[in-house]
Amino acid sequence: MAALGDITAIMAANEAFVPGRRIKFDFGVDGVILLDGVAAAVTNEDAPAETTLRMSLENFKALAKGKLNPAMAVMMGKIKLDGDMALAMQLQAVTAKIKL
Protein backbone atom coordinates (compact mmCIF):
# COMPACT_ATOMS: atom_id res chain seq x y z
CA MET A 1 0.00 0.00 0.00
CA ALA A 2 1.09 3.56 -0.66
CA ALA A 3 2.87 5.45 2.10
CA LEU A 4 1.93 8.99 3.10
CA GLY A 5 4.77 10.53 1.06
CA ASP A 6 3.74 8.55 -2.02
CA ILE A 7 0.10 9.64 -1.65
CA THR A 8 1.18 13.26 -1.23
CA ALA A 9 3.34 13.06 -4.38
CA ILE A 10 0.46 11.53 -6.39
CA MET A 11 -1.93 14.25 -5.20
CA ALA A 12 0.61 16.99 -5.97
CA ALA A 13 1.28 15.61 -9.46
CA ASN A 14 -2.47 15.62 -10.17
CA GLU A 15 -3.03 19.08 -8.64
CA ALA A 16 -5.55 17.59 -6.23
CA PHE A 17 -6.56 20.80 -4.47
CA VAL A 18 -9.40 23.31 -4.57
CA PRO A 19 -8.09 26.62 -5.97
CA GLY A 20 -8.00 29.36 -3.36
CA ARG A 21 -8.94 27.04 -0.47
CA ARG A 22 -7.04 25.02 2.14
CA ILE A 23 -8.16 21.54 3.17
CA LYS A 24 -6.28 19.29 5.55
CA PHE A 25 -6.47 15.53 5.98
CA ASP A 26 -5.35 14.69 9.52
CA PHE A 27 -4.32 11.05 9.94
CA GLY A 28 -3.27 11.40 13.60
CA VAL A 29 0.09 9.76 14.28
CA ASP A 30 0.45 8.92 10.56
CA GLY A 31 0.72 12.63 9.65
CA VAL A 32 -1.23 15.10 7.51
CA ILE A 33 -1.78 16.07 3.91
CA LEU A 34 -2.49 19.74 3.26
CA LEU A 35 -4.25 20.56 -0.02
CA ASP A 36 -3.17 24.18 -0.30
CA GLY A 37 -5.13 25.74 -3.13
CA VAL A 38 -3.83 29.18 -2.15
CA ALA A 39 -0.21 28.17 -2.85
CA ALA A 40 -1.27 25.60 -5.50
CA ALA A 41 0.59 22.88 -3.61
CA VAL A 42 0.04 19.60 -1.79
CA THR A 43 2.31 19.12 1.24
CA ASN A 44 2.64 17.28 4.53
CA GLU A 45 2.80 20.59 6.42
CA ASP A 46 0.53 20.73 9.47
CA ALA A 47 -0.80 24.24 8.84
CA PRO A 48 -4.20 25.87 9.44
CA ALA A 49 -6.95 24.99 6.96
CA GLU A 50 -10.54 26.05 6.35
CA THR A 51 -11.65 22.44 6.57
CA THR A 52 -9.99 19.53 8.35
CA LEU A 53 -10.98 15.92 7.87
CA ARG A 54 -9.79 13.52 10.55
CA MET A 55 -9.61 9.84 9.66
CA SER A 56 -7.25 6.90 9.63
CA LEU A 57 -4.82 6.62 6.74
CA GLU A 58 -6.41 3.25 5.89
CA ASN A 59 -9.87 4.86 5.61
CA PHE A 60 -8.39 7.56 3.36
CA LYS A 61 -6.93 4.90 1.07
CA ALA A 62 -10.32 3.13 0.92
CA LEU A 63 -11.97 6.48 0.15
CA ALA A 64 -9.48 7.23 -2.64
CA LYS A 65 -10.04 3.78 -4.15
CA GLY A 66 -13.81 4.26 -4.13
CA LYS A 67 -14.26 1.46 -1.59
CA LEU A 68 -15.57 3.79 1.14
CA ASN A 69 -18.57 6.05 0.59
CA PRO A 70 -17.73 9.50 2.06
CA ALA A 71 -21.26 10.24 3.31
CA MET A 72 -21.54 6.85 4.99
CA ALA A 73 -18.06 7.22 6.48
CA VAL A 74 -19.07 10.53 8.09
CA MET A 75 -22.31 9.03 9.45
CA MET A 76 -20.42 6.02 10.82
CA GLY A 77 -17.82 8.26 12.48
CA LYS A 78 -14.95 7.05 10.29
CA ILE A 79 -14.44 10.64 9.12
CA LYS A 80 -14.73 13.62 11.45
CA LEU A 81 -15.15 17.02 9.85
CA ASP A 82 -14.15 20.43 11.25
CA GLY A 83 -14.90 23.55 9.23
CA ASP A 84 -16.69 24.27 5.98
CA MET A 85 -19.00 21.34 5.06
CA ALA A 86 -19.61 22.72 1.54
CA LEU A 87 -15.87 22.77 0.91
CA ALA A 88 -15.57 19.19 2.15
CA MET A 89 -18.25 18.14 -0.34
CA GLN A 90 -16.02 19.37 -3.19
CA LEU A 91 -13.48 16.70 -2.26
CA GLN A 92 -15.12 14.04 -4.41
CA ALA A 93 -13.90 15.95 -7.45
CA VAL A 94 -10.44 16.14 -5.85
CA THR A 95 -10.21 12.44 -4.96
CA ALA A 96 -11.37 11.55 -8.46
CA LYS A 97 -8.04 13.00 -9.66
CA ILE A 98 -5.95 10.45 -7.79
CA LYS A 99 -5.47 6.75 -8.29
CA LEU A 100 -3.95 4.87 -5.37
mmCIF file of N, CA and C in Angstrom:
data_model
loop_
_atom_site.group_PDB
_atom_site.id
_atom_site.type_symbol
_atom_site.label_atom_id
_atom_site.label_comp_id
_atom_site.label_asym_id
_atom_site.label_seq_id
_atom_site.Cartn_x
_atom_site.Cartn_y
_atom_site.Cartn_z
ATOM 1 N N MET A 1 0.834 -1.186 0.000
ATOM 2 C CA MET A 1 0.000 0.000 0.000
ATOM 3 C C MET A 1 0.878 1.248 0.000
ATOM 4 N N ALA A 2 0.346 2.307 -0.534
ATOM 5 C CA ALA A 2 1.092 3.556 -0.656
ATOM 6 C C ALA A 2 1.333 4.200 0.710
ATOM 7 N N ALA A 3 2.520 4.727 0.878
ATOM 8 C CA ALA A 3 2.874 5.445 2.101
ATOM 9 C C ALA A 3 2.415 6.898 1.972
ATOM 10 N N LEU A 4 2.402 7.614 3.088
ATOM 11 C CA LEU A 4 1.930 8.995 3.103
ATOM 12 C C LEU A 4 2.671 9.861 2.083
ATOM 13 N N GLY A 5 3.996 9.744 2.020
ATOM 14 C CA GLY A 5 4.773 10.534 1.065
ATOM 15 C C GLY A 5 4.407 10.229 -0.376
ATOM 16 N N ASP A 6 4.145 8.945 -0.661
ATOM 17 C CA ASP A 6 3.741 8.547 -2.016
ATOM 18 C C ASP A 6 2.384 9.144 -2.375
ATOM 19 N N ILE A 7 1.451 9.085 -1.426
ATOM 20 C CA ILE A 7 0.104 9.641 -1.654
ATOM 21 C C ILE A 7 0.194 11.139 -1.887
ATOM 22 N N THR A 8 1.003 11.810 -1.077
ATOM 23 C CA THR A 8 1.184 13.263 -1.226
ATOM 24 C C THR A 8 1.742 13.592 -2.608
ATOM 25 N N ALA A 9 2.734 12.832 -3.062
ATOM 26 C CA ALA A 9 3.338 13.056 -4.380
ATOM 27 C C ALA A 9 2.316 12.837 -5.499
ATOM 28 N N ILE A 10 1.495 11.800 -5.382
ATOM 29 C CA ILE A 10 0.456 11.535 -6.395
ATOM 30 C C ILE A 10 -0.541 12.688 -6.435
ATOM 31 N N MET A 11 -0.964 13.145 -5.260
ATOM 32 C CA MET A 11 -1.926 14.250 -5.199
ATOM 33 C C MET A 11 -1.322 15.531 -5.761
ATOM 34 N N ALA A 12 -0.059 15.791 -5.456
ATOM 35 C CA ALA A 12 0.608 16.994 -5.973
ATOM 36 C C ALA A 12 0.735 16.933 -7.490
ATOM 37 N N ALA A 13 1.119 15.768 -8.012
ATOM 38 C CA ALA A 13 1.282 15.614 -9.464
ATOM 39 C C ALA A 13 -0.040 15.807 -10.210
ATOM 40 N N ASN A 14 -1.151 15.491 -9.547
ATOM 41 C CA ASN A 14 -2.469 15.620 -10.166
ATOM 42 C C ASN A 14 -3.193 16.901 -9.765
ATOM 43 N N GLU A 15 -2.462 17.805 -9.100
ATOM 44 C CA GLU A 15 -3.025 19.077 -8.642
ATOM 45 C C GLU A 15 -4.354 18.864 -7.941
ATOM 46 N N ALA A 16 -4.341 17.962 -6.968
ATOM 47 C CA ALA A 16 -5.550 17.590 -6.234
ATOM 48 C C ALA A 16 -5.816 18.568 -5.092
ATOM 49 N N PHE A 17 -6.198 19.791 -5.456
ATOM 50 C CA PHE A 17 -6.558 20.802 -4.471
ATOM 51 C C PHE A 17 -7.681 21.649 -5.039
ATOM 52 N N VAL A 18 -8.335 22.400 -4.160
ATOM 53 C CA VAL A 18 -9.405 23.306 -4.571
ATOM 54 C C VAL A 18 -8.783 24.704 -4.649
ATOM 55 N N PRO A 19 -8.734 25.309 -5.835
ATOM 56 C CA PRO A 19 -8.093 26.618 -5.975
ATOM 57 C C PRO A 19 -8.612 27.643 -4.964
ATOM 58 N N GLY A 20 -7.662 28.305 -4.310
ATOM 59 C CA GLY A 20 -7.996 29.360 -3.362
ATOM 60 C C GLY A 20 -8.445 28.891 -1.990
ATOM 61 N N ARG A 21 -8.454 27.585 -1.746
ATOM 62 C CA ARG A 21 -8.937 27.045 -0.465
ATOM 63 C C ARG A 21 -7.908 26.095 0.136
ATOM 64 N N ARG A 22 -7.954 25.941 1.445
ATOM 65 C CA ARG A 22 -7.045 25.015 2.136
ATOM 66 C C ARG A 22 -7.856 23.936 2.851
ATOM 67 N N ILE A 23 -7.520 22.692 2.555
ATOM 68 C CA ILE A 23 -8.165 21.536 3.166
ATOM 69 C C ILE A 23 -7.071 20.633 3.717
ATOM 70 N N LYS A 24 -7.289 20.145 4.933
ATOM 71 C CA LYS A 24 -6.281 19.289 5.551
ATOM 72 C C LYS A 24 -6.888 17.926 5.883
ATOM 73 N N PHE A 25 -6.148 16.878 5.536
ATOM 74 C CA PHE A 25 -6.466 15.527 5.978
ATOM 75 C C PHE A 25 -5.550 15.250 7.162
ATOM 76 N N ASP A 26 -6.127 14.966 8.312
ATOM 77 C CA ASP A 26 -5.352 14.686 9.523
ATOM 78 C C ASP A 26 -5.469 13.196 9.824
ATOM 79 N N PHE A 27 -4.349 12.495 9.719
ATOM 80 C CA PHE A 27 -4.318 11.049 9.944
ATOM 81 C C PHE A 27 -3.749 10.701 11.314
ATOM 82 N N GLY A 28 -3.782 11.648 12.253
ATOM 83 C CA GLY A 28 -3.267 11.403 13.598
ATOM 84 C C GLY A 28 -1.771 11.159 13.581
ATOM 85 N N VAL A 29 -1.340 10.052 14.184
ATOM 86 C CA VAL A 29 0.094 9.757 14.283
ATOM 87 C C VAL A 29 0.735 9.484 12.926
ATOM 88 N N ASP A 30 -0.089 9.192 11.897
ATOM 89 C CA ASP A 30 0.446 8.919 10.562
ATOM 90 C C ASP A 30 0.770 10.189 9.784
ATOM 91 N N GLY A 31 0.379 11.370 10.301
ATOM 92 C CA GLY A 31 0.716 12.633 9.646
ATOM 93 C C GLY A 31 -0.477 13.334 9.018
ATOM 94 N N VAL A 32 -0.193 14.303 8.166
ATOM 95 C CA VAL A 32 -1.233 15.103 7.510
ATOM 96 C C VAL A 32 -0.907 15.294 6.033
ATOM 97 N N ILE A 33 -1.946 15.602 5.282
ATOM 98 C CA ILE A 33 -1.784 16.074 3.909
ATOM 99 C C ILE A 33 -2.554 17.379 3.830
ATOM 100 N N LEU A 34 -1.876 18.438 3.419
ATOM 101 C CA LEU A 34 -2.494 19.744 3.256
ATOM 102 C C LEU A 34 -2.685 20.013 1.766
ATOM 103 N N LEU A 35 -3.935 20.167 1.364
ATOM 104 C CA LEU A 35 -4.246 20.558 -0.016
ATOM 105 C C LEU A 35 -4.336 22.075 0.000
ATOM 106 N N ASP A 36 -3.267 22.728 -0.389
ATOM 107 C CA ASP A 36 -3.168 24.184 -0.303
ATOM 108 C C ASP A 36 -3.453 24.812 -1.662
ATOM 109 N N GLY A 37 -4.716 25.123 -1.874
ATOM 110 C CA GLY A 37 -5.131 25.741 -3.129
ATOM 111 C C GLY A 37 -4.717 27.190 -3.238
ATOM 112 N N VAL A 38 -4.322 27.804 -2.135
ATOM 113 C CA VAL A 38 -3.825 29.183 -2.154
ATOM 114 C C VAL A 38 -2.428 29.200 -2.771
ATOM 115 N N ALA A 39 -1.574 28.267 -2.332
ATOM 116 C CA ALA A 39 -0.212 28.172 -2.848
ATOM 117 C C ALA A 39 -0.107 27.198 -4.023
ATOM 118 N N ALA A 40 -1.239 26.600 -4.422
ATOM 119 C CA ALA A 40 -1.269 25.596 -5.499
ATOM 120 C C ALA A 40 -0.251 24.484 -5.227
ATOM 121 N N ALA A 41 -0.356 23.911 -4.019
ATOM 122 C CA ALA A 41 0.585 22.878 -3.612
ATOM 123 C C ALA A 41 -0.109 21.836 -2.739
ATOM 124 N N VAL A 42 0.477 20.664 -2.692
ATOM 125 C CA VAL A 42 0.043 19.602 -1.789
ATOM 126 C C VAL A 42 1.268 19.223 -0.967
ATOM 127 N N THR A 43 1.162 19.359 0.367
ATOM 128 C CA THR A 43 2.307 19.118 1.238
ATOM 129 C C THR A 43 1.904 18.282 2.451
ATOM 130 N N ASN A 44 2.898 17.956 3.263
ATOM 131 C CA ASN A 44 2.645 17.277 4.534
ATOM 132 C C ASN A 44 2.791 18.247 5.701
ATOM 133 N N GLU A 45 2.705 19.547 5.393
ATOM 134 C CA GLU A 45 2.804 20.585 6.416
ATOM 135 C C GLU A 45 1.524 20.619 7.245
ATOM 136 N N ASP A 46 1.679 20.651 8.567
ATOM 137 C CA ASP A 46 0.529 20.732 9.468
ATOM 138 C C ASP A 46 0.230 22.208 9.717
ATOM 139 N N ALA A 47 -0.487 22.817 8.783
ATOM 140 C CA ALA A 47 -0.802 24.243 8.836
ATOM 141 C C ALA A 47 -2.317 24.424 8.957
ATOM 142 N N PRO A 48 -2.766 25.616 9.345
ATOM 143 C CA PRO A 48 -4.203 25.874 9.444
ATOM 144 C C PRO A 48 -4.897 25.671 8.093
ATOM 145 N N ALA A 49 -6.154 25.215 8.162
ATOM 146 C CA ALA A 49 -6.953 24.993 6.958
ATOM 147 C C ALA A 49 -8.403 25.388 7.243
ATOM 148 N N GLU A 50 -9.127 25.707 6.191
ATOM 149 C CA GLU A 50 -10.542 26.053 6.348
ATOM 150 C C GLU A 50 -11.369 24.842 6.755
ATOM 151 N N THR A 51 -10.957 23.682 6.273
ATOM 152 C CA THR A 51 -11.648 22.436 6.568
ATOM 153 C C THR A 51 -10.619 21.370 6.890
ATOM 154 N N THR A 52 -10.861 20.636 7.966
ATOM 155 C CA THR A 52 -9.994 19.529 8.354
ATOM 156 C C THR A 52 -10.828 18.265 8.441
ATOM 157 N N LEU A 53 -10.341 17.225 7.788
ATOM 158 C CA LEU A 53 -10.982 15.918 7.866
ATOM 159 C C LEU A 53 -10.057 14.994 8.639
ATOM 160 N N ARG A 54 -10.569 14.441 9.723
ATOM 161 C CA ARG A 54 -9.789 13.524 10.551
ATOM 162 C C ARG A 54 -10.259 12.104 10.284
ATOM 163 N N MET A 55 -9.296 11.248 9.950
ATOM 164 C CA MET A 55 -9.607 9.845 9.663
ATOM 165 C C MET A 55 -8.313 9.048 9.720
ATOM 166 N N SER A 56 -8.456 7.738 9.695
ATOM 167 C CA SER A 56 -7.249 6.903 9.632
ATOM 168 C C SER A 56 -6.712 6.937 8.201
ATOM 169 N N LEU A 57 -5.434 6.675 8.066
ATOM 170 C CA LEU A 57 -4.823 6.621 6.742
ATOM 171 C C LEU A 57 -5.442 5.484 5.930
ATOM 172 N N GLU A 58 -5.778 4.382 6.589
ATOM 173 C CA GLU A 58 -6.411 3.248 5.891
ATOM 174 C C GLU A 58 -7.781 3.641 5.336
ATOM 175 N N ASN A 59 -8.565 4.407 6.103
ATOM 176 C CA ASN A 59 -9.870 4.855 5.608
ATOM 177 C C ASN A 59 -9.697 5.832 4.444
ATOM 178 N N PHE A 60 -8.648 6.659 4.480
ATOM 179 C CA PHE A 60 -8.388 7.562 3.361
ATOM 180 C C PHE A 60 -8.086 6.772 2.093
ATOM 181 N N LYS A 61 -7.272 5.731 2.232
ATOM 182 C CA LYS A 61 -6.933 4.903 1.068
ATOM 183 C C LYS A 61 -8.184 4.237 0.503
ATOM 184 N N ALA A 62 -9.064 3.747 1.373
ATOM 185 C CA ALA A 62 -10.319 3.132 0.923
ATOM 186 C C ALA A 62 -11.196 4.172 0.227
ATOM 187 N N LEU A 63 -11.210 5.390 0.754
ATOM 188 C CA LEU A 63 -11.975 6.482 0.153
ATOM 189 C C LEU A 63 -11.439 6.799 -1.238
ATOM 190 N N ALA A 64 -10.118 6.904 -1.360
ATOM 191 C CA ALA A 64 -9.482 7.233 -2.636
ATOM 192 C C ALA A 64 -9.685 6.141 -3.679
ATOM 193 N N LYS A 65 -9.816 4.897 -3.224
ATOM 194 C CA LYS A 65 -10.035 3.780 -4.150
ATOM 195 C C LYS A 65 -11.513 3.582 -4.481
ATOM 196 N N GLY A 66 -12.381 4.396 -3.872
ATOM 197 C CA GLY A 66 -13.807 4.262 -4.126
ATOM 198 C C GLY A 66 -14.449 3.122 -3.361
ATOM 199 N N LYS A 67 -13.740 2.576 -2.379
ATOM 200 C CA LYS A 67 -14.265 1.463 -1.591
ATOM 201 C C LYS A 67 -14.977 1.931 -0.326
ATOM 202 N N LEU A 68 -14.912 3.227 -0.033
ATOM 203 C CA LEU A 68 -15.568 3.795 1.140
ATOM 204 C C LEU A 68 -16.389 4.995 0.690
ATOM 205 N N ASN A 69 -17.675 4.953 0.943
ATOM 206 C CA ASN A 69 -18.574 6.054 0.593
ATOM 207 C C ASN A 69 -18.360 7.188 1.599
ATOM 208 N N PRO A 70 -18.034 8.411 1.130
ATOM 209 C CA PRO A 70 -17.729 9.501 2.060
ATOM 210 C C PRO A 70 -18.889 9.842 2.993
ATOM 211 N N ALA A 71 -20.109 9.891 2.471
ATOM 212 C CA ALA A 71 -21.257 10.241 3.314
ATOM 213 C C ALA A 71 -21.478 9.185 4.394
ATOM 214 N N MET A 72 -21.381 7.925 4.017
ATOM 215 C CA MET A 72 -21.544 6.850 4.995
ATOM 216 C C MET A 72 -20.411 6.875 6.027
ATOM 217 N N ALA A 73 -19.210 7.172 5.574
ATOM 218 C CA ALA A 73 -18.063 7.224 6.485
ATOM 219 C C ALA A 73 -18.248 8.312 7.539
ATOM 220 N N VAL A 74 -18.798 9.455 7.135
ATOM 221 C CA VAL A 74 -19.070 10.532 8.093
ATOM 222 C C VAL A 74 -20.142 10.080 9.077
ATOM 223 N N MET A 75 -21.215 9.483 8.567
ATOM 224 C CA MET A 75 -22.305 9.034 9.447
ATOM 225 C C MET A 75 -21.851 7.944 10.416
ATOM 226 N N MET A 76 -20.915 7.110 9.975
ATOM 227 C CA MET A 76 -20.422 6.019 10.818
ATOM 228 C C MET A 76 -19.295 6.477 11.751
ATOM 229 N N GLY A 77 -18.880 7.731 11.628
ATOM 230 C CA GLY A 77 -17.825 8.260 12.482
ATOM 231 C C GLY A 77 -16.420 7.921 12.023
ATOM 232 N N LYS A 78 -16.283 7.371 10.814
ATOM 233 C CA LYS A 78 -14.953 7.051 10.294
ATOM 234 C C LYS A 78 -14.226 8.294 9.808
ATOM 235 N N ILE A 79 -14.991 9.335 9.496
ATOM 236 C CA ILE A 79 -14.435 10.635 9.117
ATOM 237 C C ILE A 79 -15.074 11.679 10.021
ATOM 238 N N LYS A 80 -14.242 12.509 10.634
ATOM 239 C CA LYS A 80 -14.735 13.617 11.446
ATOM 240 C C LYS A 80 -14.367 14.901 10.717
ATOM 241 N N LEU A 81 -15.312 15.808 10.634
ATOM 242 C CA LEU A 81 -15.150 17.024 9.851
ATOM 243 C C LEU A 81 -15.170 18.248 10.753
ATOM 244 N N ASP A 82 -14.192 19.133 10.575
ATOM 245 C CA ASP A 82 -14.155 20.428 11.246
ATOM 246 C C ASP A 82 -14.057 21.492 10.162
ATOM 247 N N GLY A 83 -14.982 22.451 10.184
ATOM 248 C CA GLY A 83 -14.896 23.549 9.225
ATOM 249 C C GLY A 83 -16.035 23.561 8.234
ATOM 250 N N ASP A 84 -15.727 24.003 7.037
ATOM 251 C CA ASP A 84 -16.693 24.265 5.979
ATOM 252 C C ASP A 84 -17.178 22.963 5.324
ATOM 253 N N MET A 85 -18.420 22.576 5.612
ATOM 254 C CA MET A 85 -18.996 21.343 5.061
ATOM 255 C C MET A 85 -19.114 21.425 3.535
ATOM 256 N N ALA A 86 -19.481 22.574 2.999
ATOM 257 C CA ALA A 86 -19.615 22.720 1.542
ATOM 258 C C ALA A 86 -18.265 22.499 0.851
ATOM 259 N N LEU A 87 -17.206 22.974 1.460
ATOM 260 C CA LEU A 87 -15.867 22.768 0.906
ATOM 261 C C LEU A 87 -15.506 21.283 0.951
ATOM 262 N N ALA A 88 -15.847 20.624 2.044
ATOM 263 C CA ALA A 88 -15.572 19.190 2.155
ATOM 264 C C ALA A 88 -16.299 18.403 1.067
ATOM 265 N N MET A 89 -17.479 18.843 0.680
ATOM 266 C CA MET A 89 -18.253 18.144 -0.340
ATOM 267 C C MET A 89 -17.594 18.246 -1.721
ATOM 268 N N GLN A 90 -16.735 19.230 -1.917
ATOM 269 C CA GLN A 90 -16.016 19.371 -3.186
ATOM 270 C C GLN A 90 -14.886 18.352 -3.319
ATOM 271 N N LEU A 91 -14.606 17.636 -2.253
ATOM 272 C CA LEU A 91 -13.485 16.703 -2.259
ATOM 273 C C LEU A 91 -13.695 15.500 -3.167
ATOM 274 N N GLN A 92 -14.916 15.161 -3.492
ATOM 275 C CA GLN A 92 -15.120 14.038 -4.409
ATOM 276 C C GLN A 92 -14.467 14.323 -5.750
ATOM 277 N N ALA A 93 -14.555 15.577 -6.198
ATOM 278 C CA ALA A 93 -13.899 15.947 -7.453
ATOM 279 C C ALA A 93 -12.375 15.871 -7.308
ATOM 280 N N VAL A 94 -11.883 16.188 -6.104
ATOM 281 C CA VAL A 94 -10.445 16.144 -5.846
ATOM 282 C C VAL A 94 -9.966 14.689 -5.817
ATOM 283 N N THR A 95 -10.656 13.836 -5.064
ATOM 284 C CA THR A 95 -10.208 12.439 -4.959
ATOM 285 C C THR A 95 -10.366 11.699 -6.272
ATOM 286 N N ALA A 96 -11.233 12.176 -7.148
ATOM 287 C CA ALA A 96 -11.370 11.550 -8.462
ATOM 288 C C ALA A 96 -10.098 11.737 -9.308
ATOM 289 N N LYS A 97 -9.283 12.720 -8.935
ATOM 290 C CA LYS A 97 -8.044 12.997 -9.665
ATOM 291 C C LYS A 97 -6.896 12.078 -9.299
ATOM 292 N N ILE A 98 -7.061 11.292 -8.230
ATOM 293 C CA ILE A 98 -5.954 10.446 -7.792
ATOM 294 C C ILE A 98 -6.308 8.974 -7.925
ATOM 295 N N LYS A 99 -5.320 8.193 -8.192
ATOM 296 C CA LYS A 99 -5.474 6.749 -8.290
ATOM 297 C C LYS A 99 -4.425 6.111 -7.400
ATOM 298 N N LEU A 100 -4.887 5.513 -6.308
ATOM 299 C CA LEU A 100 -3.950 4.865 -5.374
ATOM 300 C C LEU A 100 -3.889 3.381 -5.648
#
